[in-house]
CSV table of C-alpha atoms and ligand atoms in Angstrom, one decimal:
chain,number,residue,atom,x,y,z
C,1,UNK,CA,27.4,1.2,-69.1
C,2,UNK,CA,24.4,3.4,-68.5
C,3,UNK,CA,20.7,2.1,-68.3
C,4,UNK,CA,18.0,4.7,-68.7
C,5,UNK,CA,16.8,7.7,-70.7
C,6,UNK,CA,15.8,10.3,-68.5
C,7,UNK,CA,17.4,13.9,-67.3
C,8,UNK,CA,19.0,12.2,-64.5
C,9,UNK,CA,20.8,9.4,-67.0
C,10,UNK,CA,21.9,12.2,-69.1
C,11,UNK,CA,23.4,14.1,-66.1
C,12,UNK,CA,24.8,10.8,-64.8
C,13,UNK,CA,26.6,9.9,-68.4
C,14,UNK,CA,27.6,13.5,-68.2
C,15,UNK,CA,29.7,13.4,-65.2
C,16,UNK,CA,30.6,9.7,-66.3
C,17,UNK,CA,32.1,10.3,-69.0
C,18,UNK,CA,34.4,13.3,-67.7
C,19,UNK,CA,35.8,10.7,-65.2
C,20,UNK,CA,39.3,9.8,-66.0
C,21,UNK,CA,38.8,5.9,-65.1
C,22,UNK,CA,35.8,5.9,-67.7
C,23,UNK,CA,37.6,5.4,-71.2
C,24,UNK,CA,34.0,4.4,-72.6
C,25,UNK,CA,30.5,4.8,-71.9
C,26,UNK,CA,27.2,2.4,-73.4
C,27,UNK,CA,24.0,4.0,-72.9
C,28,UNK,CA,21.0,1.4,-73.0
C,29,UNK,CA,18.5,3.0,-74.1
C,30,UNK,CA,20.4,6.4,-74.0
C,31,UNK,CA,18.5,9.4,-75.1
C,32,UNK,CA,19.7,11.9,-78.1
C,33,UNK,CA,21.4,14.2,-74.9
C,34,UNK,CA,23.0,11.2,-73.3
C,35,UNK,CA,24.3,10.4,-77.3
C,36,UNK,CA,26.8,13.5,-76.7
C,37,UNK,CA,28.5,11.6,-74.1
C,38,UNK,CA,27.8,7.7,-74.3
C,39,UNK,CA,27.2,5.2,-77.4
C,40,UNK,CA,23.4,4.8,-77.0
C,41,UNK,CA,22.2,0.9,-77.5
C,42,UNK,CA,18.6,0.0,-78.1
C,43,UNK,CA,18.3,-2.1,-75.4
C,44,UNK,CA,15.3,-2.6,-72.9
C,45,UNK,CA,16.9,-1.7,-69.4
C,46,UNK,CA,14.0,-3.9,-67.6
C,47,UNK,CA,15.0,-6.6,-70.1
C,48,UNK,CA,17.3,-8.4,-67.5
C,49,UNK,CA,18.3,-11.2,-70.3
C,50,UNK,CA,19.6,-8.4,-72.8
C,51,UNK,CA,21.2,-6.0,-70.9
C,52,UNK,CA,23.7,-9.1,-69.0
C,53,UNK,CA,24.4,-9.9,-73.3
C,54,UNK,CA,24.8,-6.2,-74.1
C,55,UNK,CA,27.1,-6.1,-70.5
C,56,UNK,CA,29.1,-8.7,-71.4
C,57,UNK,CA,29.3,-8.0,-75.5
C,58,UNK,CA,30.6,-4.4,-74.4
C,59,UNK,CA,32.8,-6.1,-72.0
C,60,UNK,CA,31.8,-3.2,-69.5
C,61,UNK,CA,33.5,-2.8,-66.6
C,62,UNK,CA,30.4,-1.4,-64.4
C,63,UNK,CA,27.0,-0.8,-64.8
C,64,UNK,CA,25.0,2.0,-63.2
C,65,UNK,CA,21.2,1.6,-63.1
C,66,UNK,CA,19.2,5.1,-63.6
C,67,UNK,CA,15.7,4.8,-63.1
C,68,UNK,CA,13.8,2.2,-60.7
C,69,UNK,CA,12.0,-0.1,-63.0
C,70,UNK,CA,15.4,-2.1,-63.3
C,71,UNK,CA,15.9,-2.2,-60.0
C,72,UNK,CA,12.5,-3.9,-59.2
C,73,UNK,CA,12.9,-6.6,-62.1
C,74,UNK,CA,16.2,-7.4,-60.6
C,75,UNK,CA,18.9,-6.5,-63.3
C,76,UNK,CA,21.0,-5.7,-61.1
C,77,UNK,CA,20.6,-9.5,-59.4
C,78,UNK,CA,21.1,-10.5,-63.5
C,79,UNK,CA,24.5,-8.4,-63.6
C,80,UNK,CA,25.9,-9.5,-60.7
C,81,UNK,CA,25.1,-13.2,-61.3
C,82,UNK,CA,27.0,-12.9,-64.6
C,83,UNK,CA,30.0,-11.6,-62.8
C,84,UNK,CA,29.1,-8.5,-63.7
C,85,UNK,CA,29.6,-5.2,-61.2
C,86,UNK,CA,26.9,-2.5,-60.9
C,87,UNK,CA,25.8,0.5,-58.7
C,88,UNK,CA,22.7,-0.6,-57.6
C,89,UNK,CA,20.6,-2.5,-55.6
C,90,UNK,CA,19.3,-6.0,-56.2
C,91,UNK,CA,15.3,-6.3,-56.5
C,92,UNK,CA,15.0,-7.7,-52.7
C,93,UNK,CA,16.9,-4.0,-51.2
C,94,UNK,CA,15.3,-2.2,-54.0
C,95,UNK,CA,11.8,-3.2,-51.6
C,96,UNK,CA,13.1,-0.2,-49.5
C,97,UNK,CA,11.8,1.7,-52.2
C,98,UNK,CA,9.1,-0.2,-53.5
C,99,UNK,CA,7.1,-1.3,-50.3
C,100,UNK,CA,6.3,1.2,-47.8
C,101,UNK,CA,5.6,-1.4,-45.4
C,102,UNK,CA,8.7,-3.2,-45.2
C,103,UNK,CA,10.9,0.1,-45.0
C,104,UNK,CA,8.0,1.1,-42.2
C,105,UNK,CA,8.9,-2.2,-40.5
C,106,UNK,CA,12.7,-2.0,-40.6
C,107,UNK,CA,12.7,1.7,-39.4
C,108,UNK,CA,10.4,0.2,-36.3
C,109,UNK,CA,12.6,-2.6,-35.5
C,110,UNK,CA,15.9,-0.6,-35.7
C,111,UNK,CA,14.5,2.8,-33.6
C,112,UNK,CA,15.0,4.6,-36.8
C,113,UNK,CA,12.9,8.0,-36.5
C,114,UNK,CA,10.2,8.1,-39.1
C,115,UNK,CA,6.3,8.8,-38.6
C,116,UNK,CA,3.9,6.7,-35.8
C,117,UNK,CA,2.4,4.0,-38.3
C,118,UNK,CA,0.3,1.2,-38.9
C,119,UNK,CA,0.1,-1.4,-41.8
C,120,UNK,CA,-3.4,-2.8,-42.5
C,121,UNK,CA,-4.7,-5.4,-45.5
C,122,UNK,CA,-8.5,-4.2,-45.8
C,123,UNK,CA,-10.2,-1.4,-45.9
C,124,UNK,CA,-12.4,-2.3,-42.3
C,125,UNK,CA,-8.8,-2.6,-40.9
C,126,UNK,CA,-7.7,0.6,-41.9
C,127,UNK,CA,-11.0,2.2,-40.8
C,128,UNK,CA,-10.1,1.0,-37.5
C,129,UNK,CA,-6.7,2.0,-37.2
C,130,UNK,CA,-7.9,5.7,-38.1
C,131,UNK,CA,-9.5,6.4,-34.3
C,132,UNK,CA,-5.7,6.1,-33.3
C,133,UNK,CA,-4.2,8.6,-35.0
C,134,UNK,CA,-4.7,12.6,-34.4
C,135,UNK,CA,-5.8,15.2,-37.6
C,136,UNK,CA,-4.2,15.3,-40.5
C,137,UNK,CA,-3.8,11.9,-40.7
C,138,UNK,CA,-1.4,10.3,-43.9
C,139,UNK,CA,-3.0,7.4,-45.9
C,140,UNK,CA,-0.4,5.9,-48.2
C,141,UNK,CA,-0.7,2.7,-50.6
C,142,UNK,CA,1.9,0.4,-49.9
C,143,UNK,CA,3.6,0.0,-53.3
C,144,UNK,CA,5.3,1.9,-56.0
C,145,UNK,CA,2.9,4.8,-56.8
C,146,UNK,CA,4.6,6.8,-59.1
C,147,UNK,CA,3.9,9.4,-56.4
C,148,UNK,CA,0.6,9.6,-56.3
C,149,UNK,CA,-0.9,6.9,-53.2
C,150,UNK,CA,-0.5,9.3,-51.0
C,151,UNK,CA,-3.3,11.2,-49.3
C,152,UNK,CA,-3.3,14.2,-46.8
C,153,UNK,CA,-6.4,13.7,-44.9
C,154,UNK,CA,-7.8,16.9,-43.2
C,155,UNK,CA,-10.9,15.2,-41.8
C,156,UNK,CA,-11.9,12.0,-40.8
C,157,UNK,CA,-14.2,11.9,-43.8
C,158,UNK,CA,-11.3,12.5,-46.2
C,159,UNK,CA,-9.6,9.9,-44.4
C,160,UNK,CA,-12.4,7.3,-44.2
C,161,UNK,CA,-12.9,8.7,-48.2
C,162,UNK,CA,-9.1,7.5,-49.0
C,163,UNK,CA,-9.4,4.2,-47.8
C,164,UNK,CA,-12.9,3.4,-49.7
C,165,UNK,CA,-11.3,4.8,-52.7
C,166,UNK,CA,-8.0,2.1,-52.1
C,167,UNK,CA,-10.7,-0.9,-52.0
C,168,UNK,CA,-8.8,-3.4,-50.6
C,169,UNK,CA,-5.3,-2.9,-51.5
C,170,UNK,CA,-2.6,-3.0,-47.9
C,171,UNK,CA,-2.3,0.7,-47.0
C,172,UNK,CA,-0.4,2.6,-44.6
C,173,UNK,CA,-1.9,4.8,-42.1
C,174,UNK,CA,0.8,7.2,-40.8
C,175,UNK,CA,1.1,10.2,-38.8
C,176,UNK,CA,1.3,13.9,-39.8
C,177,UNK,CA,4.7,14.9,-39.3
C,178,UNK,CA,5.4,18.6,-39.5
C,179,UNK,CA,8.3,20.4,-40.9
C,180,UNK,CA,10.5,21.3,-43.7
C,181,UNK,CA,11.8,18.5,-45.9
C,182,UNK,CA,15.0,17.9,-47.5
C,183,UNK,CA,16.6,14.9,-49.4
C,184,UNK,CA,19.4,13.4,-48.6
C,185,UNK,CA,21.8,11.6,-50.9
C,186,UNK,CA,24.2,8.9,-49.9
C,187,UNK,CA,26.1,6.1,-51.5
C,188,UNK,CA,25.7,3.0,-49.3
C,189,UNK,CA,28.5,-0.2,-50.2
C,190,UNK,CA,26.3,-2.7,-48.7
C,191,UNK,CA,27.8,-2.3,-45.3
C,192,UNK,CA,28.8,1.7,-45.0
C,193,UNK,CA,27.7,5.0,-45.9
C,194,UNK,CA,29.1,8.2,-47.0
C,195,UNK,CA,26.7,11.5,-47.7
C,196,UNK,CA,27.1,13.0,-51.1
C,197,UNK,CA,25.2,15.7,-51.7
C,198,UNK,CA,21.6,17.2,-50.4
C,199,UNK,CA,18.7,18.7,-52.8
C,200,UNK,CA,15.2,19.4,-52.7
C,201,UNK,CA,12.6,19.7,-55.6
C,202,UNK,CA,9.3,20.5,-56.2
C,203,UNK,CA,6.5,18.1,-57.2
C,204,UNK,CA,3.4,20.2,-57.5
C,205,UNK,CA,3.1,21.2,-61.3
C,206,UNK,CA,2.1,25.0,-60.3
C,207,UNK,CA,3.1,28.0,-59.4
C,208,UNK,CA,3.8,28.5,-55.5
C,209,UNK,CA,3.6,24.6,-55.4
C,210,UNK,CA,0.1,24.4,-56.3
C,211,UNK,CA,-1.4,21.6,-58.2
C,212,UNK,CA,-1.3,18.3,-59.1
C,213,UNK,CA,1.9,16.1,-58.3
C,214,UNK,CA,4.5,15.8,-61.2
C,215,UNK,CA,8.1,13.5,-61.3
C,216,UNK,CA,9.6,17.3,-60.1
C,217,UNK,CA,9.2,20.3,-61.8
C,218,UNK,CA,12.7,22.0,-60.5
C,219,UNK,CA,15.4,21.1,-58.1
C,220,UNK,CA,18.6,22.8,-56.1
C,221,UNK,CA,21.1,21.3,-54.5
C,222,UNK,CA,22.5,22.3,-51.5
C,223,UNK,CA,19.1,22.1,-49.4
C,224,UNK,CA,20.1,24.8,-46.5
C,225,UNK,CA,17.8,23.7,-44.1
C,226,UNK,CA,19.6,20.6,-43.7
C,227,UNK,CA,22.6,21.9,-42.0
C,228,UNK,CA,25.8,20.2,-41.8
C,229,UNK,CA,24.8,19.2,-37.8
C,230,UNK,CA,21.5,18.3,-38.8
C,231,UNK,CA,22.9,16.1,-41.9
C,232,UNK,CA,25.2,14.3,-39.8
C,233,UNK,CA,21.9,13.4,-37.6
C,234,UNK,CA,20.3,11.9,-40.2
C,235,UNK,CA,23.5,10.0,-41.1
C,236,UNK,CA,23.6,8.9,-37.6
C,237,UNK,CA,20.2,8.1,-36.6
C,238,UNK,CA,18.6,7.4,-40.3
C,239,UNK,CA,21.1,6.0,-43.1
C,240,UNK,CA,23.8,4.3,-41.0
C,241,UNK,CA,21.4,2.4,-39.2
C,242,UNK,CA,19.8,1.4,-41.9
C,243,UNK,CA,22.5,0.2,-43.8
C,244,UNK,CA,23.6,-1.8,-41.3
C,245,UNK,CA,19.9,-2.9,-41.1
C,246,UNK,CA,20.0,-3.7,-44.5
C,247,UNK,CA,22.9,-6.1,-44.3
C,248,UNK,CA,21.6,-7.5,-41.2
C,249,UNK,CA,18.6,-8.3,-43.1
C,250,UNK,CA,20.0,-10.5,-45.5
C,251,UNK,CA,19.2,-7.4,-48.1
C,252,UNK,CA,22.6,-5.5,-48.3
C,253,UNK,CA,21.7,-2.1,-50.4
C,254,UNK,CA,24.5,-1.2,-52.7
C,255,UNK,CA,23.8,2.0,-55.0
C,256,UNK,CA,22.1,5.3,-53.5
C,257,UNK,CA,20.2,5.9,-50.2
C,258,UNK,CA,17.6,8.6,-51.5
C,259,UNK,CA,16.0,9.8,-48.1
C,260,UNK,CA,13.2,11.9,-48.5
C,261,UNK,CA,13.4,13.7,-44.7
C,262,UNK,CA,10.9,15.9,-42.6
C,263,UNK,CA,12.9,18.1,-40.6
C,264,UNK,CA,10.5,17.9,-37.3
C,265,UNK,CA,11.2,20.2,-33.8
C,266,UNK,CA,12.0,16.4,-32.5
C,267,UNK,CA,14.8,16.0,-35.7
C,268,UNK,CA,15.1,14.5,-38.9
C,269,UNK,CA,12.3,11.9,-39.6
C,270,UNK,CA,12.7,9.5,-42.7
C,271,UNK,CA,8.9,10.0,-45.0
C,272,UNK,CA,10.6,7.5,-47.3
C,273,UNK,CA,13.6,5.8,-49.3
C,274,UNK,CA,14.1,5.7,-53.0
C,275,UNK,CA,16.4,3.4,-54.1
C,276,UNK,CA,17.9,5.4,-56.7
C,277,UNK,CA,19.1,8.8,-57.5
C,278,UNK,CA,16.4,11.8,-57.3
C,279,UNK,CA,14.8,13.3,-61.0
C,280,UNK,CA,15.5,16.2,-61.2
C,281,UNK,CA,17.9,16.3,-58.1
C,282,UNK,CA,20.8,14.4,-59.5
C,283,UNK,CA,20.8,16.8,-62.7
C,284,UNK,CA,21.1,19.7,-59.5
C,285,UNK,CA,23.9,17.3,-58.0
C,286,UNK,CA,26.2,16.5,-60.5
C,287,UNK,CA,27.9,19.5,-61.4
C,288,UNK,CA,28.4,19.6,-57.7
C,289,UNK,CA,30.6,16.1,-57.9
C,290,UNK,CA,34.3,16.6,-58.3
C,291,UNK,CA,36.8,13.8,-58.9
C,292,UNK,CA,36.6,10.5,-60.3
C,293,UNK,CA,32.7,9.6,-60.1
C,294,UNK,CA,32.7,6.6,-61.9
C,295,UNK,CA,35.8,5.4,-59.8
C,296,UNK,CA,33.5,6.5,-56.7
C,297,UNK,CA,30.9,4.5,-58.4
C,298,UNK,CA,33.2,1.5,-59.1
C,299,UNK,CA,34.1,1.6,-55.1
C,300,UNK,CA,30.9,1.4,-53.7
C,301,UNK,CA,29.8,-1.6,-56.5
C,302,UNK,CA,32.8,-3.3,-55.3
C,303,UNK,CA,32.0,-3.0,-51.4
C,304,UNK,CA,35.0,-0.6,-50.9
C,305,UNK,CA,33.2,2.7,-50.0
C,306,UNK,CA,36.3,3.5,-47.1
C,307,UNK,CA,38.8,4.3,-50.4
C,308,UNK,CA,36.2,6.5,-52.5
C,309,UNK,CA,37.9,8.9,-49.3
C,310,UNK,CA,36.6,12.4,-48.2
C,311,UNK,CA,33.3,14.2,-50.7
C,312,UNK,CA,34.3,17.3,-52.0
C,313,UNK,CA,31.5,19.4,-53.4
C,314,UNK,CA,31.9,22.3,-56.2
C,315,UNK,CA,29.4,24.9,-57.2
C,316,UNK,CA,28.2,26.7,-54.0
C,317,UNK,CA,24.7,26.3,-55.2
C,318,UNK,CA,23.2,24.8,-58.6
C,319,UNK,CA,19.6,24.7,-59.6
C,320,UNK,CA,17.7,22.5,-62.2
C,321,UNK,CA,14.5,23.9,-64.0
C,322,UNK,CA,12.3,21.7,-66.0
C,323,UNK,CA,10.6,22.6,-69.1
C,324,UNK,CA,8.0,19.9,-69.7
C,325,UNK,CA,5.6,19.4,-72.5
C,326,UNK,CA,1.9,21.5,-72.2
C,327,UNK,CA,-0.4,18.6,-70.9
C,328,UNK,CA,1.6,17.0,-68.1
C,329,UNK,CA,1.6,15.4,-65.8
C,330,UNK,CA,-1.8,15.0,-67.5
C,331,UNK,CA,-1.0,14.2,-71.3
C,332,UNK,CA,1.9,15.6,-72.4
C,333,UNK,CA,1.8,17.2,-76.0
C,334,UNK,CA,4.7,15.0,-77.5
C,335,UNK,CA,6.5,16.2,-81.2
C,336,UNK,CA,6.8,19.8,-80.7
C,337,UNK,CA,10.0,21.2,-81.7
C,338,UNK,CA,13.0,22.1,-79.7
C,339,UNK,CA,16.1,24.9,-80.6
C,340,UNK,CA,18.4,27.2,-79.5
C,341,UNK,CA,20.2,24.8,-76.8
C,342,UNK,CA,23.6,25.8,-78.2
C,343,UNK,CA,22.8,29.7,-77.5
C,344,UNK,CA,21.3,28.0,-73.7
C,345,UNK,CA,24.4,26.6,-73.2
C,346,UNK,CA,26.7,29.6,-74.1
C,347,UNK,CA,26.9,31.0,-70.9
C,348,UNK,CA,27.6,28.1,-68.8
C,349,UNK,CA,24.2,26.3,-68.0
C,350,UNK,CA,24.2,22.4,-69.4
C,351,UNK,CA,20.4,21.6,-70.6
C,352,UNK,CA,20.4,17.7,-69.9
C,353,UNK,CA,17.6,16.1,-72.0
C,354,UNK,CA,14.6,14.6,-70.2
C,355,UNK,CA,12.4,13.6,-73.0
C,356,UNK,CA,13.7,14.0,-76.2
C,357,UNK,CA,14.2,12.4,-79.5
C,358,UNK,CA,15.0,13.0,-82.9
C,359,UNK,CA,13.2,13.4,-85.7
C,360,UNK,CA,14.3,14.1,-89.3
C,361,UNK,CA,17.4,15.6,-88.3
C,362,UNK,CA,15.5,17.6,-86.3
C,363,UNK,CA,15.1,17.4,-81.9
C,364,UNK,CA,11.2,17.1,-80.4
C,365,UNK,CA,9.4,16.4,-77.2
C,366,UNK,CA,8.9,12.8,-76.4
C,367,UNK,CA,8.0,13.0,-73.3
C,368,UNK,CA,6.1,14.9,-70.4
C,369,UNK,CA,9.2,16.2,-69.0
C,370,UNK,CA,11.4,17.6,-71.6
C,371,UNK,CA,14.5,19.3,-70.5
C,372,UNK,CA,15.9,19.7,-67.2
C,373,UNK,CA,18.1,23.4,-67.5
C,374,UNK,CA,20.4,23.6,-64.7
C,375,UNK,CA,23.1,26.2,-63.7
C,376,UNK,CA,25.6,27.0,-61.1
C,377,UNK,CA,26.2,30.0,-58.8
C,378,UNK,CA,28.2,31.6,-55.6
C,379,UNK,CA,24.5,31.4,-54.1
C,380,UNK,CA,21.1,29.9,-54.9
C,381,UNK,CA,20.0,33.6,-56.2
C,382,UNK,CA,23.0,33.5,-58.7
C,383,UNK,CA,22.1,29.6,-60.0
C,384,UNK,CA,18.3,30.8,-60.3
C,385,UNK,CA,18.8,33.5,-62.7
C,386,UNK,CA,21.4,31.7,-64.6
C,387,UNK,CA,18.8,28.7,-64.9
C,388,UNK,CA,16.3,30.8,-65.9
C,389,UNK,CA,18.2,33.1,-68.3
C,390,UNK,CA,19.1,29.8,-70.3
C,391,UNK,CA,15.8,29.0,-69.8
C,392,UNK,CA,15.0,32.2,-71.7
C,393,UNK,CA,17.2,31.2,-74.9
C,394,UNK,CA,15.5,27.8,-75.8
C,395,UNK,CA,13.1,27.6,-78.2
C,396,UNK,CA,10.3,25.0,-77.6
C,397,UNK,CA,6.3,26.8,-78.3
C,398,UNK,CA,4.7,23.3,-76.8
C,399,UNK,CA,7.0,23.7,-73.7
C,400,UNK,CA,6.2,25.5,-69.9
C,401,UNK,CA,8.4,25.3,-67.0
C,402,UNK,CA,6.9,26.7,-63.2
C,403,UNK,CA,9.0,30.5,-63.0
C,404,UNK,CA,9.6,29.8,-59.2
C,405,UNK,CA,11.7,27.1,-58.4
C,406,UNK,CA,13.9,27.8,-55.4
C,407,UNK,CA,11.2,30.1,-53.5
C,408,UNK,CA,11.0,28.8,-50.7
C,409,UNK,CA,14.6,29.3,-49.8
C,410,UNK,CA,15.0,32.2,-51.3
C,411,UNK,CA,12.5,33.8,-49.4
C,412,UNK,CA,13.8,32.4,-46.4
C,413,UNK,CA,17.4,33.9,-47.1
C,414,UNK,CA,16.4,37.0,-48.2
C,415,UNK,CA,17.6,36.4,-51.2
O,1,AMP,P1,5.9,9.9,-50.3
O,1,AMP,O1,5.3,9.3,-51.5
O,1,AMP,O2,5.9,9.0,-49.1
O,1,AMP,O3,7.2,10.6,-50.5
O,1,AMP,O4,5.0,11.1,-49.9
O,1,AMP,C1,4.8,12.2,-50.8
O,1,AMP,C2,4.8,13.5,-50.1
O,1,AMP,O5,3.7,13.5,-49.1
O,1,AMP,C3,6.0,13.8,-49.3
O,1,AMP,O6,7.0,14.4,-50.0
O,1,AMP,C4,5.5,14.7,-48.2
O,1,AMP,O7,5.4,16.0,-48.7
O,1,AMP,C5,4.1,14.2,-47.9
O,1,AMP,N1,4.1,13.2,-46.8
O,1,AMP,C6,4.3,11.9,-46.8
O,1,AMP,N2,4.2,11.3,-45.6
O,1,AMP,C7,4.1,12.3,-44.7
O,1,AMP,C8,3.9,12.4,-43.3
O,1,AMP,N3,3.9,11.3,-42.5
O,1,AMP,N4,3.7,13.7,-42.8
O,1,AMP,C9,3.7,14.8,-43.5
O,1,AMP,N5,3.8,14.8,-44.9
O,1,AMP,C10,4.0,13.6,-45.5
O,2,LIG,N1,12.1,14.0,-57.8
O,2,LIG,C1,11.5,13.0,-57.0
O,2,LIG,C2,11.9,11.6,-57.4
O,2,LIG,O1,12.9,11.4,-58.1
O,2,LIG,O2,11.4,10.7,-56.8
């Protein structure tokens, strides 16, 4: 069983349901994409109470949690109390996520590399705290913020301007750490940790990354810069130790690591953890997967990552656009109609559905981010133009999508 309706669930139930230990797949709530692969249930996945009846009505095997909301409300806690296994983490190691502080406290007491830092729980504090750090200087909130408490002060004033603006909420005051970033993807047992796949998206709504921040407006998988020597460094220094943190803790994180990394001249820093798979990432990542994934899945729930056995990747290079609705991440015009994703499809490219629904027989926009296009190639190039030709094809008037997703690495391969 499947909880969630986004782009990512519908690329997880996608690659679920081709695995050869998966006979049957529940989707709670499921979306009218994810309805091609799973048997959608109208069930609240943050309703802990329901989903543990729905688990145990469908007799389901495993659960995998999507999105993150879960995850905080402890169903996975719920699940596993009723016997039941799941891929992901319970509410207490879904804090590595959720609090910036506490991950910014493990990382400190385990050496892990991440940006200079301090925690503060008033504004005066904070205010204080400022004098010790150098220009820019990062002000975060220290809770879920969808993405959006974070502030990249230029000036002191900024700075000072941020932490008025926060009131009194606990904040952390970081340092500016320079670099390229990447994110890394690995499945983590509750004791040990295995790499799956790298990506990187892009969060500005705007052309050339301009803009304000959206859930990701595009995403490609494999992210270059992080070589296989530097990967294995952030395996090393990052994710294994923190893992073992983790357990040591008394907070044992089964599901995915999501490290969001800044590749600085000193080496891969962590900026932060997500407790969950990436949005749009994993729809870049899961044509990559080849095997059993929901045995690989059913491993790592179990606390037997060591027989999941070597990662083999396919697809040289894969790349996810996102056609969202006009409006967001503002808000998004929701109803507009959507065709033509059987002539998107023809040549190969899967259009996973992000915010969909039907209506009268017919498919709209219910959502800010609509569809999440993705296609494969020999190189990043070759998954670009396929992307965007199927892009092309789809007919959706209230729909945009940002025309240059990959540009970065393009650019930088000559591509
Ligand atoms: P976060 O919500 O922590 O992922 O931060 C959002 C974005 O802000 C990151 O993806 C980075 O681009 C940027 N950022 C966060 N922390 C830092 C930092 N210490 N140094 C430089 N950039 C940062
Ligand atoms: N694409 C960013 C995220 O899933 O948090």
């Amino acid at each position: 069983m499947l909880l969630g309706s986004g782009g990512r669930e519908d690329a997880l139930a996608w690659r679920l349901s081709q695995s050869p230990s998966c006979g049957r797949l529940v989707a709670a709530p499921g979306n009218p994409g994810i309805a091609r692969w799973a048997e959608c249930v109208e069930v609240e996945p943050c309703d802990a109470a329901a989903v543990v009846s729905l688990a145990i009505k469908e007799q389901v095997e495993l659960v995998v949690i999507g999105p993150e909301a879960p995850l905080t409300a402890g169903v996975a806690d719920a699940l596993r109390g009723a016997g039941i296994a799941v891929f992901g983490p319970s509410a207490a190691a879904a804090q590595i996520e959720g609090s910036k502080g506490f991950t910014k406290d493990l990382c400190a007491r385990h050496g892990i590399p991440t940006a200079a830092y301090v925690r503060t729980a008033a504004a005066k504090d904070a205010l204080a705290a400022l004098d010790r750090f150098a220009l820019p200087v990062v002000i975060k909130a220290d809770g879920l913020a969808a993405g959006k408490g974070v502030t990249i002060a230029m000036t002191r004033a900024e700075a000072a301007a941020a932490i008025e603006a926060a009131g009194d909420s606990p904040l952390v005051i970081e340092e500016f750490l320079e670099g390229e970033e990447a994110s890394l993807f690995a499945l983590c047992d509750g004791e040990h940790t295995l790499a799956l796949a790298s990506a990187q998206d892009h969060k500005r709504v705007g052309e050339g990354d301009s803009g304000p921040n959206t859930g990701g407006m595009g995403a490609y998988s494999p992210a270059p810069v992080l070589t296989a020597e530097l990967e294995e460094r952030a395996m090393a220094e990052i994710v294994r130790p923190t893992a073992r943190a983790m357990a040591a803790a008394g907070t044992p994180f089964n599901g995915v690591l999501y490290a969001g990394l800044m590749l600085t001249k000193d080496g891969p820093k962590l900026i932060e953890y997500n407790a969950r798979f990436g949005d749009p990432e994993c729809e870049a990542i899961m044509p990559r997967i080849t095997g059993d994934f929901a045995e690989m899945l059913a491993l790592v729930a179990a606390g037997r990552i060591e027989e999941v056995g070597a990662i083999e990747l396919e697809e040289a290079s894969t790349m996810t656009v996102i056609i969202a609705a006009q409006g967001y991440p503002g808000t998004p015009k929701t109803g507009g109609a959507i065709g033509q994703l059987d002539d998107a499809e023809a040549d190969g490219a899967i259009v996973f559905h992000a915010g969909t629904r039907e209506e009268g027989g017919k498919l709209v926009a219910s959502g800010g981010r609509v569809l999440a296009v993705t296609a494969a190639g020999e190189t990043l190039r070759e998954a670009r133009d396929a992307a965007y030709a199927a892009v092309a094809k789809i007919g959706f008037a209230d729909g945009f999508h940002r025309t240059d997703i990959g540009w970065r690495e393009l650019e930088r391969s000559g591509q």
